Short mmCIF file of C-alpha atoms and ligand atoms in Angstrom, two decimals:
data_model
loop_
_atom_site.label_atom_id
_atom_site.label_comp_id
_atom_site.label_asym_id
_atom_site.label_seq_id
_atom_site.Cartn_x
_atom_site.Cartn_y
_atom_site.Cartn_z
CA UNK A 98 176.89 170.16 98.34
CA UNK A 99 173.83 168.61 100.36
CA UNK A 100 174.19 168.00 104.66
CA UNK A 101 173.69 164.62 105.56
CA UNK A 102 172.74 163.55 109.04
CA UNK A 103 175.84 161.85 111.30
CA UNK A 104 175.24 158.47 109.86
CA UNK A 105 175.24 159.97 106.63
CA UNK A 106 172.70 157.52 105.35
CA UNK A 107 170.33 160.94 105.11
CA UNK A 108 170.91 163.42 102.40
CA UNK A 109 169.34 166.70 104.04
CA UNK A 110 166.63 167.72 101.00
CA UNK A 111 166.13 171.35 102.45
CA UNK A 112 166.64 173.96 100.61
CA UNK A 113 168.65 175.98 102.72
CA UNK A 114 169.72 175.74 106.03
CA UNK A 115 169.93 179.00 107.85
CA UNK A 116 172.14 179.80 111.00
CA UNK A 117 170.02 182.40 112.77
CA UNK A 118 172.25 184.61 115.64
CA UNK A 119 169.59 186.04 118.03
CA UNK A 120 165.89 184.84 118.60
CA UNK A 121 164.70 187.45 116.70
CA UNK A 122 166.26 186.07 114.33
CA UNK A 123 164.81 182.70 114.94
CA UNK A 124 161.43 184.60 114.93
CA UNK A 125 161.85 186.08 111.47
CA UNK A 126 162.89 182.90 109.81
CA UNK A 127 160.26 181.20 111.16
CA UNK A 128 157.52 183.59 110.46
CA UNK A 129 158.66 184.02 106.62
CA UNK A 130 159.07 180.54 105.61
CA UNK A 131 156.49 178.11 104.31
CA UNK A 132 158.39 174.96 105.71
CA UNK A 133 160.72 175.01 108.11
CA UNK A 134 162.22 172.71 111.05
CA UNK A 135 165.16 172.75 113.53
CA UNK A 136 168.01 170.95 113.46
CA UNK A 137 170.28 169.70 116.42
CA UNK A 138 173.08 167.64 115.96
CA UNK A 139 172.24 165.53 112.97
CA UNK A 140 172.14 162.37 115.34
CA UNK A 141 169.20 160.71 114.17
CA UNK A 142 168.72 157.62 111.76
CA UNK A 143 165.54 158.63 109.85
CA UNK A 144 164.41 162.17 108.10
CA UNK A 145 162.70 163.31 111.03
CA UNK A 146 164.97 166.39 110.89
CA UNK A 147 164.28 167.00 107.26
CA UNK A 148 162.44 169.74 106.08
CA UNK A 149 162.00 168.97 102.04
CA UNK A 150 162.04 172.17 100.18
CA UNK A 151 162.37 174.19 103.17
CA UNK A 152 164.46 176.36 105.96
CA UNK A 153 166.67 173.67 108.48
CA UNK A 154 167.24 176.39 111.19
CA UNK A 155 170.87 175.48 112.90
CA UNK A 156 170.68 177.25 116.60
CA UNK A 157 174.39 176.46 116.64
CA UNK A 158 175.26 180.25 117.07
CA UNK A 159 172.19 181.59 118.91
CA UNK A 160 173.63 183.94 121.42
CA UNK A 161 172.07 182.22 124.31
CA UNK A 162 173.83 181.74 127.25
CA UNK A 163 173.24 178.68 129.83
CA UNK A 164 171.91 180.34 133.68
CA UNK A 165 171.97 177.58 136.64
CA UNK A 166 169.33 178.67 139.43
CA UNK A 167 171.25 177.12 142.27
CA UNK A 168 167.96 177.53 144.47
CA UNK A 169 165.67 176.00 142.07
CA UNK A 170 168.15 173.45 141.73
CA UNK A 171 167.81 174.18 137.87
CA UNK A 172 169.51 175.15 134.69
CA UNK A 173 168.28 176.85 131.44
CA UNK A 174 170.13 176.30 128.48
CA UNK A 175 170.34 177.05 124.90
CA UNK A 176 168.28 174.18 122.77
CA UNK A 177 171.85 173.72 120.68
CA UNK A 178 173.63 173.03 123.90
CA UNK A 179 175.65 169.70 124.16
CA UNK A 180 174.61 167.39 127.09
CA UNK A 181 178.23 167.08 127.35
CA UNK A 182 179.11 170.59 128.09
CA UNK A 183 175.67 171.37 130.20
CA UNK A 184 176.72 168.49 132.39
CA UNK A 185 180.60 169.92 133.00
CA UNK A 186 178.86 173.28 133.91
CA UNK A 187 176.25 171.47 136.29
CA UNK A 188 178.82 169.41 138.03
CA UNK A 189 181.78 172.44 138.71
CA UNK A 190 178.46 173.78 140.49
CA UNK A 191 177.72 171.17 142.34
CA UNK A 192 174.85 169.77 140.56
CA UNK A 193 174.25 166.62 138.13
CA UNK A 194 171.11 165.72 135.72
CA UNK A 195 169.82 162.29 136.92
CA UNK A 196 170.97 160.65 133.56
CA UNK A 197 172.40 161.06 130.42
CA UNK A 198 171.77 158.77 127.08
CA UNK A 199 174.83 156.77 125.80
CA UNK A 200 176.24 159.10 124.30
CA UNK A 201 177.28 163.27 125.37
CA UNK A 202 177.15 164.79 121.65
CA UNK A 203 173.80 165.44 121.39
CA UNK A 204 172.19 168.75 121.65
CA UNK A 205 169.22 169.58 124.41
CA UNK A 206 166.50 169.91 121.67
CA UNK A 207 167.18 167.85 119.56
CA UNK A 208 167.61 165.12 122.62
CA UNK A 209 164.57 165.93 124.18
CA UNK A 210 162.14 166.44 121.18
CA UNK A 211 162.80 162.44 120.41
CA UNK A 212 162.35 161.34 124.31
CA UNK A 213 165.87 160.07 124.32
CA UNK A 214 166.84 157.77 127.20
CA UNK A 215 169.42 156.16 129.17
CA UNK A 216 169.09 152.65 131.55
CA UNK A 217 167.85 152.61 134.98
CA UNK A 218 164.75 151.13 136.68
CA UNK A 219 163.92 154.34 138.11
CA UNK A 220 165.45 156.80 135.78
CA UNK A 221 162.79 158.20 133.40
CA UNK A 222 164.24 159.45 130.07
CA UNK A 223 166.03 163.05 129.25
CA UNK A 224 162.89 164.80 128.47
CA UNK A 225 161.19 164.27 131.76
CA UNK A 226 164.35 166.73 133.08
CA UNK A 227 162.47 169.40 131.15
CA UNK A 228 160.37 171.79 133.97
CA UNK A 229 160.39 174.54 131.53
CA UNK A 230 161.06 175.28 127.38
CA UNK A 231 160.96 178.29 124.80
CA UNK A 232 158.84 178.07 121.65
CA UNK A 233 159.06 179.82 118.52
CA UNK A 234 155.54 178.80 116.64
CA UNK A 235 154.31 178.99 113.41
CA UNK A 236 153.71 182.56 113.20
CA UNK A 237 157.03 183.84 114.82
CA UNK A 238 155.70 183.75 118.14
CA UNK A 239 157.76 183.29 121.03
CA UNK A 240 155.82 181.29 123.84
CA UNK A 241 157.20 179.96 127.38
CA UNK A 242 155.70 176.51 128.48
CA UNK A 243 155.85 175.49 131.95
CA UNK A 244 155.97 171.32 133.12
CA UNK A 245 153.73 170.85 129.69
CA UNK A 246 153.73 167.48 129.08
CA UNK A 247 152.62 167.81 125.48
CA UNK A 248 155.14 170.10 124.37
CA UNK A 249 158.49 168.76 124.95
CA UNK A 250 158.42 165.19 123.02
CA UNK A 251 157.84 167.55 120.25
CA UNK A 252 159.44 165.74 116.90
CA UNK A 253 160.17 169.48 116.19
CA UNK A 254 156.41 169.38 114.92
CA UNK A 255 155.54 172.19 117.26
CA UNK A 256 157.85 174.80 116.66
CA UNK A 257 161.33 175.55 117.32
CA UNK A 258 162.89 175.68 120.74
CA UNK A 259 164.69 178.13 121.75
CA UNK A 260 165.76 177.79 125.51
CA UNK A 261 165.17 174.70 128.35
CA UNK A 262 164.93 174.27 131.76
CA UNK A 263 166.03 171.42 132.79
CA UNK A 264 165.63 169.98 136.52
CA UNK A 265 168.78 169.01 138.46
CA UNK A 266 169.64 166.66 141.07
CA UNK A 267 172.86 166.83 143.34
CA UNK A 268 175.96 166.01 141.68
CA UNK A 269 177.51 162.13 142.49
CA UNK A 270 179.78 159.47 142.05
CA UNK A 271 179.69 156.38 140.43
CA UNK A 272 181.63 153.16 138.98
CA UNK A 273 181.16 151.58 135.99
CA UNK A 274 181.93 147.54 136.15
CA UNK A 275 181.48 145.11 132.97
CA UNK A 276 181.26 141.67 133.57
CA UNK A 277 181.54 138.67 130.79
CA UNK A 278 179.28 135.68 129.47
CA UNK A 279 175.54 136.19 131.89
CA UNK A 280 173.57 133.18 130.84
CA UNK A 281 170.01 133.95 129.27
CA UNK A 282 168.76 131.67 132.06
CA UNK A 283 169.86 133.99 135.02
CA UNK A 284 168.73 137.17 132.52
CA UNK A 285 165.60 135.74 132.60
CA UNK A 286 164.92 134.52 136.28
CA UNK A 287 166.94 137.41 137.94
CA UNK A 288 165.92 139.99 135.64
CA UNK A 289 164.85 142.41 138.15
CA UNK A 290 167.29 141.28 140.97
CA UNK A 291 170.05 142.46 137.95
CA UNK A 292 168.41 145.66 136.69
CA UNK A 293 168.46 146.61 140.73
CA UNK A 294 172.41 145.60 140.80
CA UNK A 295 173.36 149.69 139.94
CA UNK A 296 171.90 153.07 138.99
CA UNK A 297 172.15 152.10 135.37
CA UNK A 298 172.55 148.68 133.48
CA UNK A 299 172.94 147.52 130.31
CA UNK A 300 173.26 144.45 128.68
CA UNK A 301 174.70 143.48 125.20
CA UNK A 302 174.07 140.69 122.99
CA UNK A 303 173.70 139.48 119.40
CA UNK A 304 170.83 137.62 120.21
CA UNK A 305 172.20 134.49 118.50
CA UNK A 306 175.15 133.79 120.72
CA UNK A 307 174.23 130.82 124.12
CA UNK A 308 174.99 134.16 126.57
CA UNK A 309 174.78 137.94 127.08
CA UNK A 310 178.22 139.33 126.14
CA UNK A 311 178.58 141.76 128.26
CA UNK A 312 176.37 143.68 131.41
CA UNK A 313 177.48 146.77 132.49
CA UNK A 314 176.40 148.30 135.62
CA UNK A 315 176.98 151.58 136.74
CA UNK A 316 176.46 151.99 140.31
CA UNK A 317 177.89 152.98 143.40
CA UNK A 318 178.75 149.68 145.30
CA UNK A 319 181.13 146.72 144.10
CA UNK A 320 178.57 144.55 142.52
CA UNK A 321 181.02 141.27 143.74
CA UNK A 322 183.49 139.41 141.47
CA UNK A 323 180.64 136.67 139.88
CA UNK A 324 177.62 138.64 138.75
CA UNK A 325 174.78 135.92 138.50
CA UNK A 326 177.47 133.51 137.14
CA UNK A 327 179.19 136.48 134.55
CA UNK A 328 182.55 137.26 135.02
CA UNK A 329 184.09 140.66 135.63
CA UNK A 330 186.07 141.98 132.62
CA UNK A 331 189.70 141.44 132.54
CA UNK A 332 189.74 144.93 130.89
CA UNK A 333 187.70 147.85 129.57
CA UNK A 334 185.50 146.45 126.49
CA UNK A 335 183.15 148.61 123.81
CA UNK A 336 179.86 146.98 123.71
CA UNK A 337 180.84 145.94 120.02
CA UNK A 338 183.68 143.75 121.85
CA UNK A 339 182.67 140.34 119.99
CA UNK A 340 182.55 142.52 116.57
CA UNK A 341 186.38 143.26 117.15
CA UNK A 342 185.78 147.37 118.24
CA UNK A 343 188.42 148.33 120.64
CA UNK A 344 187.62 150.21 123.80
CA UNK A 345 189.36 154.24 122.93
CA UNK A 346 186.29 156.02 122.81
CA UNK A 347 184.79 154.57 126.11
CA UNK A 348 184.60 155.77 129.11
CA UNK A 349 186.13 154.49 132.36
CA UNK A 350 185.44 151.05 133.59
CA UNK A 351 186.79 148.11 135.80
CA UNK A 352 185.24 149.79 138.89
CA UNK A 353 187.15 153.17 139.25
CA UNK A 354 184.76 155.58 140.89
CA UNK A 355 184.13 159.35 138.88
CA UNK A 356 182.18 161.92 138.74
CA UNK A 357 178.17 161.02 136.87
CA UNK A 358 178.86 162.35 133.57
CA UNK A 359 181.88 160.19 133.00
CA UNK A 360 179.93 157.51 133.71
CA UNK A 361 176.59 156.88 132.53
CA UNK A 362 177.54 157.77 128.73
CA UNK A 363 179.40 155.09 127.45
CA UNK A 364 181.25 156.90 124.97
CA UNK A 365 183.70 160.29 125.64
CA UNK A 366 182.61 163.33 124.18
CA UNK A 367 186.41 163.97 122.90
CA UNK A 368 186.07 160.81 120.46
CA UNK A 369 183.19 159.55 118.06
CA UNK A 370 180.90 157.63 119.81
CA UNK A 371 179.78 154.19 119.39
CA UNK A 372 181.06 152.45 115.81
CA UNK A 373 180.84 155.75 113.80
CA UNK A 374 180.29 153.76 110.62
CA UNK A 375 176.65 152.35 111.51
CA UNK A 376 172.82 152.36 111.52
CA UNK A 377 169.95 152.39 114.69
CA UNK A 378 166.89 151.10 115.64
CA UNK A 379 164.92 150.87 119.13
CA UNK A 380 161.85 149.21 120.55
CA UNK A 381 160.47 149.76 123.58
CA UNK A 382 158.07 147.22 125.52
CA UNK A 383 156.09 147.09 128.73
CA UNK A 384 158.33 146.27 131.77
CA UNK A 385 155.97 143.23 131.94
CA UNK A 386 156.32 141.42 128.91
CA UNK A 387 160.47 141.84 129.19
CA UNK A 388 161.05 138.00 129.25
CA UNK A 389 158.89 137.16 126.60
CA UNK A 390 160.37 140.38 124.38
CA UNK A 391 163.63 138.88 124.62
CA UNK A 392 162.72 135.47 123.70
CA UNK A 393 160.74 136.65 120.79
CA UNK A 394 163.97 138.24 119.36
CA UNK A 395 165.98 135.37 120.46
CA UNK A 396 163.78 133.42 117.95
CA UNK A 397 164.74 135.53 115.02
CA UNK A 398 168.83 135.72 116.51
CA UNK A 399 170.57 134.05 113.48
CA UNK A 400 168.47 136.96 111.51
CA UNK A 401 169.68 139.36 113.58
CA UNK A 402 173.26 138.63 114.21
CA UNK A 403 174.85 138.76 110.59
CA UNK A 404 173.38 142.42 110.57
CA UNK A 405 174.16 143.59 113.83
CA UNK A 406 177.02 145.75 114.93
CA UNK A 407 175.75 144.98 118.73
CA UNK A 408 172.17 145.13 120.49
CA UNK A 409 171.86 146.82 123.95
CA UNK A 410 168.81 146.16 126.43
CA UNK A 411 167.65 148.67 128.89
CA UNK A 412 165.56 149.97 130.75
CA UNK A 413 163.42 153.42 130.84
CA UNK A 414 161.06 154.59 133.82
CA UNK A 415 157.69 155.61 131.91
CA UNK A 416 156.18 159.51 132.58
CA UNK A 417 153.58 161.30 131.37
CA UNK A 418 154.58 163.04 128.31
CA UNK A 419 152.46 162.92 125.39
CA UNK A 420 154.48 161.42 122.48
CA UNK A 421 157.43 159.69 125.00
CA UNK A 422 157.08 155.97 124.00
CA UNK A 423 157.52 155.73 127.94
CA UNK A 424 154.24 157.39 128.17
CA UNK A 425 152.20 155.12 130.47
CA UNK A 426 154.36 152.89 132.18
CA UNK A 427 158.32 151.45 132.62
CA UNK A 428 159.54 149.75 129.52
CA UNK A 429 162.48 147.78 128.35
CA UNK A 430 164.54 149.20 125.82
CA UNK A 431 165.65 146.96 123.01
CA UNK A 432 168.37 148.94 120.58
CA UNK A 433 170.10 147.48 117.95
CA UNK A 434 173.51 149.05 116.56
CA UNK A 435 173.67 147.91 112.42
CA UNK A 436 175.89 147.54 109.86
CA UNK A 437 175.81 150.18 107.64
CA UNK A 438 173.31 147.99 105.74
CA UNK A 439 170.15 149.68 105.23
CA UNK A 440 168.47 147.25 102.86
CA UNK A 441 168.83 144.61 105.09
CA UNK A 442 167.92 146.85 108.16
CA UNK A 443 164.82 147.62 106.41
CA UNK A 444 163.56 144.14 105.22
CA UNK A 445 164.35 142.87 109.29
CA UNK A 446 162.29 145.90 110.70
CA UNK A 447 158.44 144.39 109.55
CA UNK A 448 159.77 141.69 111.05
CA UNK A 449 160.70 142.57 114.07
CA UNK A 450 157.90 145.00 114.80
CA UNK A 451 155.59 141.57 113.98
CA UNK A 452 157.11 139.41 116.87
CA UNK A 453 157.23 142.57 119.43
CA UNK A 454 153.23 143.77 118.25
CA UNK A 455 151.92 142.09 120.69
CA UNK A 456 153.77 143.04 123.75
CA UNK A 457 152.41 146.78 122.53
CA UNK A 458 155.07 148.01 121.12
CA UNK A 459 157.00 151.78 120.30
CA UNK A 460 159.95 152.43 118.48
CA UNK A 461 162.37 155.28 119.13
CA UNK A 462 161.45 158.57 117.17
CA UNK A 463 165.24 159.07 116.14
CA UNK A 464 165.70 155.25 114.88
CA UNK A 465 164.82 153.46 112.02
CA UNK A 466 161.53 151.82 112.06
CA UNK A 467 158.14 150.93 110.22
CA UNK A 468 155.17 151.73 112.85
CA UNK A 469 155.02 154.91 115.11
CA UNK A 470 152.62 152.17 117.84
CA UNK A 471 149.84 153.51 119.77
CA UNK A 472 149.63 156.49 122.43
CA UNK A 473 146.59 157.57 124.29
CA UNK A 474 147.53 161.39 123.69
CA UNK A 475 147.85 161.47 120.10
CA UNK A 476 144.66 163.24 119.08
CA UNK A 477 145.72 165.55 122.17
CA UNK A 478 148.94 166.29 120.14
CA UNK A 479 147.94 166.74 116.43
CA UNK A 480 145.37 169.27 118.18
CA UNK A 481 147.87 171.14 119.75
CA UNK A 482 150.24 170.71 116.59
CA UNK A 483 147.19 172.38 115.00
CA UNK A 484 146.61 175.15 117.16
CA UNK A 485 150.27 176.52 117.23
CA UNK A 486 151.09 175.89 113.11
CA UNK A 487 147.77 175.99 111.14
CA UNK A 488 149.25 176.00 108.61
CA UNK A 489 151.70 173.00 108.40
CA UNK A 490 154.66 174.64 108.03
CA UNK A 491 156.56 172.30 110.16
CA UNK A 492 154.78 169.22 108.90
CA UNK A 493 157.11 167.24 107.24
CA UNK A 494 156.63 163.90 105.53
CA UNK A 495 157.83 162.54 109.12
CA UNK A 496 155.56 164.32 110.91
CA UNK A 497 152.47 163.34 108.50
CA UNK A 498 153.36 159.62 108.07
CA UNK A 499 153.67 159.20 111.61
CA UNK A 500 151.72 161.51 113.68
CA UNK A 501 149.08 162.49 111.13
CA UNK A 502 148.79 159.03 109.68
CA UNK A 503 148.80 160.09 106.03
CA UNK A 504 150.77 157.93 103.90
C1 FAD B 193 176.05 157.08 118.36
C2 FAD B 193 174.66 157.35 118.83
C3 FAD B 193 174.27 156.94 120.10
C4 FAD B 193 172.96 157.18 120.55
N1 FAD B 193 172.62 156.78 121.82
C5 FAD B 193 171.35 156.97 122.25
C6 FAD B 193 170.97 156.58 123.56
O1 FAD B 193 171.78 156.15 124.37
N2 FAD B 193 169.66 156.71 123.90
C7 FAD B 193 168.73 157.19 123.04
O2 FAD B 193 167.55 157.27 123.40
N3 FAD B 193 169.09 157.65 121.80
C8 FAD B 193 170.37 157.56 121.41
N4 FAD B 193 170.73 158.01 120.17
C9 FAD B 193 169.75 158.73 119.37
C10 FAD B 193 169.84 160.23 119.60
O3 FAD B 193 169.88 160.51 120.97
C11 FAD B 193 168.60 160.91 119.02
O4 FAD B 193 168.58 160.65 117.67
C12 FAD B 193 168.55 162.41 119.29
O5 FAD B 193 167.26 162.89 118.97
C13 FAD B 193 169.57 163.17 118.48
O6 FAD B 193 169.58 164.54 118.87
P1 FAD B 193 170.14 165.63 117.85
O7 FAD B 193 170.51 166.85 118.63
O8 FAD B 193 171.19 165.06 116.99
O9 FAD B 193 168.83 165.97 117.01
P2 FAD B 193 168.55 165.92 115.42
O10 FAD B 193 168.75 164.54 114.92
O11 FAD B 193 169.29 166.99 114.75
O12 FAD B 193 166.98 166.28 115.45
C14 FAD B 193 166.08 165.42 116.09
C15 FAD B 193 164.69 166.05 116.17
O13 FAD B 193 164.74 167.14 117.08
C16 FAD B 193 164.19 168.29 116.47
N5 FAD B 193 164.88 169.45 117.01
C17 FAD B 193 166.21 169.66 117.10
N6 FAD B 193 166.44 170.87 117.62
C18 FAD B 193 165.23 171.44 117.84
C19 FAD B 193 164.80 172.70 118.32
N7 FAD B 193 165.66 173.63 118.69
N8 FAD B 193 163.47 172.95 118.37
C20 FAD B 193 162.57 172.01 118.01
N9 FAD B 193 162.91 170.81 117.54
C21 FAD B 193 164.23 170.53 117.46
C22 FAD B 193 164.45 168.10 114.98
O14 FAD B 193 163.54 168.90 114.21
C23 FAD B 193 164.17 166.63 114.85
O15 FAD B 193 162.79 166.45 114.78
C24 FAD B 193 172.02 157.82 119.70
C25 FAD B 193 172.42 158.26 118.43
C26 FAD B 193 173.72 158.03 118.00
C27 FAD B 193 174.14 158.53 116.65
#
């Protein structure tokens, strides 16, 4: 029977999918196959971990163990790890990683490779953690890249990682609060002044309801009773609240202080995380057109909501890596959780992507979407992608729709 990605809306359409034990291994595989493309943990929407007619390499059982490098304030770890487990590890020693995305499930690689992200005005996404990575290329080559800011928003077009190194930060504490009903009016005119109220926020809307459902803030202070007129939770929610989803597979809120990695995911790494039974998208805009972003989706809300599971708006601290659709500058995140709808999904995307074109906009690698957008290092990238596989043998029909721009 075929593997499907965790969504299950993608049937794998490799034809094999090997589960190499040592990098040699890895090195082998890579080096005899034609087409060929790592897999993490099946978490994305779209076949950008597909390898048609190919080898899907599954690190899984690599015997690769994690090493923390308490002086360097660092930790290398195999590309299969969970950020769950790396952040357990990091935090018994004393350490934390400065965020984590919603979710802990996801593997290192496969994380990083798609510029995953969580919320926070000054917290860049999970691949700008990445001082260091391990790269088996085309022809079984194992190279070591150090703070290369091409290589690690990789799409798994480059090669296949082996081993990070990911920078750490000292371990910490912090709440989680959720407060009720913010009017679009104070989202608006206090949109900084709110983004600033904790280490991480998030806000959650159907875009056609008369206020935000929900903001959650994840800080270290008591953000105060009435949060620009919202009003704290009378008890933990799920960000799908208004959709009926009950609050199990959460983790804490109403203000208890723990340690980081219990809570900046929203969801536990002991349950399924968000809905389970759903589809993704994200766009990201400049910081500067956030207002107007949010109003031109507010627009198209009663197109939105009969779709929508729940939307989430964050925000991402840009950096300097290549493909990272943060690449140039801080940008609002704007994710939408579907229904498990993808005809509908699909005929709202060209739509979307029309009313946000202006503001410049990206879309998450990992998500459904139409349009990769623009970045200033592409031709920097498909040069590198053709020095290290001159071949193409981890060019996939992703990979050549949207960073060779064939059709
Ligand atoms: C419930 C849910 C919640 C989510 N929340 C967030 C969120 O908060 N923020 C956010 O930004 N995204 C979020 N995502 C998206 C998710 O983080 C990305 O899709 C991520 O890339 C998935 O990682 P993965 O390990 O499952 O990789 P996969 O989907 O298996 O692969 C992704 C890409 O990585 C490549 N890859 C994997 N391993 C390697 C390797 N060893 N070497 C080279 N390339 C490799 C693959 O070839 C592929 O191109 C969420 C997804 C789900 C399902």
């Amino acid at each position: 029977m075929r593997e499907t990605n965790w969504a299950g809306n993608r049937t794998f359409t490799a034809e094999r999918i090997l589960r190499p034990r040592t990098i040699e291994q890895v090195r082998e595989a890579v080096a005899g196959a034609t087409a060929v493309k790592a897999l993490g943990s099946r978490h994305c929407f779209n076949d950008i971990a597909d390898c048609p007619g190919g080898v899907q390499l599954d690190l899984s059982a690599l015997d690769v163990e994690a090493e923390l490098d308490v002086d360097a304030a660092t930790v290398t770890v195999p590309a299969s790890a969970r950020y769950g487990d790396v952040a357990v590890q990091v935090h018994e020693a004393g350490f934390a990683l400065a965020n984590l995305a919603s979710l802990p499930h996801c593997t290192v690689a496969g994380t990083v490779a798609t510029a995953t992200h969580g919320s926070g005005r000054r917290n860049q996404s999970l691949a700008s953690a990445v001082s260091g990575l391990e790269l088996v290329t085309a022809d079984g080559d194992l190279r070591t890249y150090d703070r290369h800011d091409g290589v690690v928003v990789g799409l798994g077009a480059l090669g296949v990682v082996t081993r990070l190194t990911l920078d750490l930060v000292p371990s910490f504490e912090l709440r989680q609060d959720v407060f009720d009903g913010l009017s679009w009016e104070s989202a608006y005119e206090r949109f900084e002044e709110i983004q600033d109220a904790g280490y991480s926020v998030s806000m959650f809307t159907n875009w056609a309801r008369d206020t935000i459902d929900q903001v959650w803030v994840k800080g270290s202070g008591q953000p105060g009773a009435d949060f620009f007129g919202a009003r704290a939770a009378d008890g933990p929610r799920h960000p799908a609240h208004a959709a009926g989803i009950r609050a199990d597979n959460c983790t804490r809120q109403l203000g208890v202080p723990g340690p980081w990695h219990e809570r900046i995911p929203h969801f536990r790494l002991d349950f399924t995380p968000s809905v389970g039974n759903e589809l993704q998208t994200e766009y990201f805009v400049p910081m500067k057109h956030a207002v107007e972003a949010m109003e031109a989706l507010r627009g198209i809300g009663h197109r939105l909501a009969p779709v929508l599971l729940v939307s989430e708006i964050r925000t991402v601290a840009g950096d300097g890596l290549w493909l990272s659709p943060f690449h140039g500058g801080d940008r609002l995140a704007l994710h939408f959780t579907w229904r498990p709808e993808e005809d509908a999904v699909r005929a709202l995307l060209p739509v979307m992507e029309e009313r946000l074109a202006p503001f410049g906009v990206r879309p998450h690698w990992g998500k459904l979407f139409h349009h990769a957008g623009d970045y200033p290092r592409l031709a920097d990238f498909r040069a590198l992608a053709g020095e290290l596989d001159p071949h193409g043998k981890f060019r996939s029909p992703f990979v050549r729709r949207h960073v060779f721009g064939e059709r």
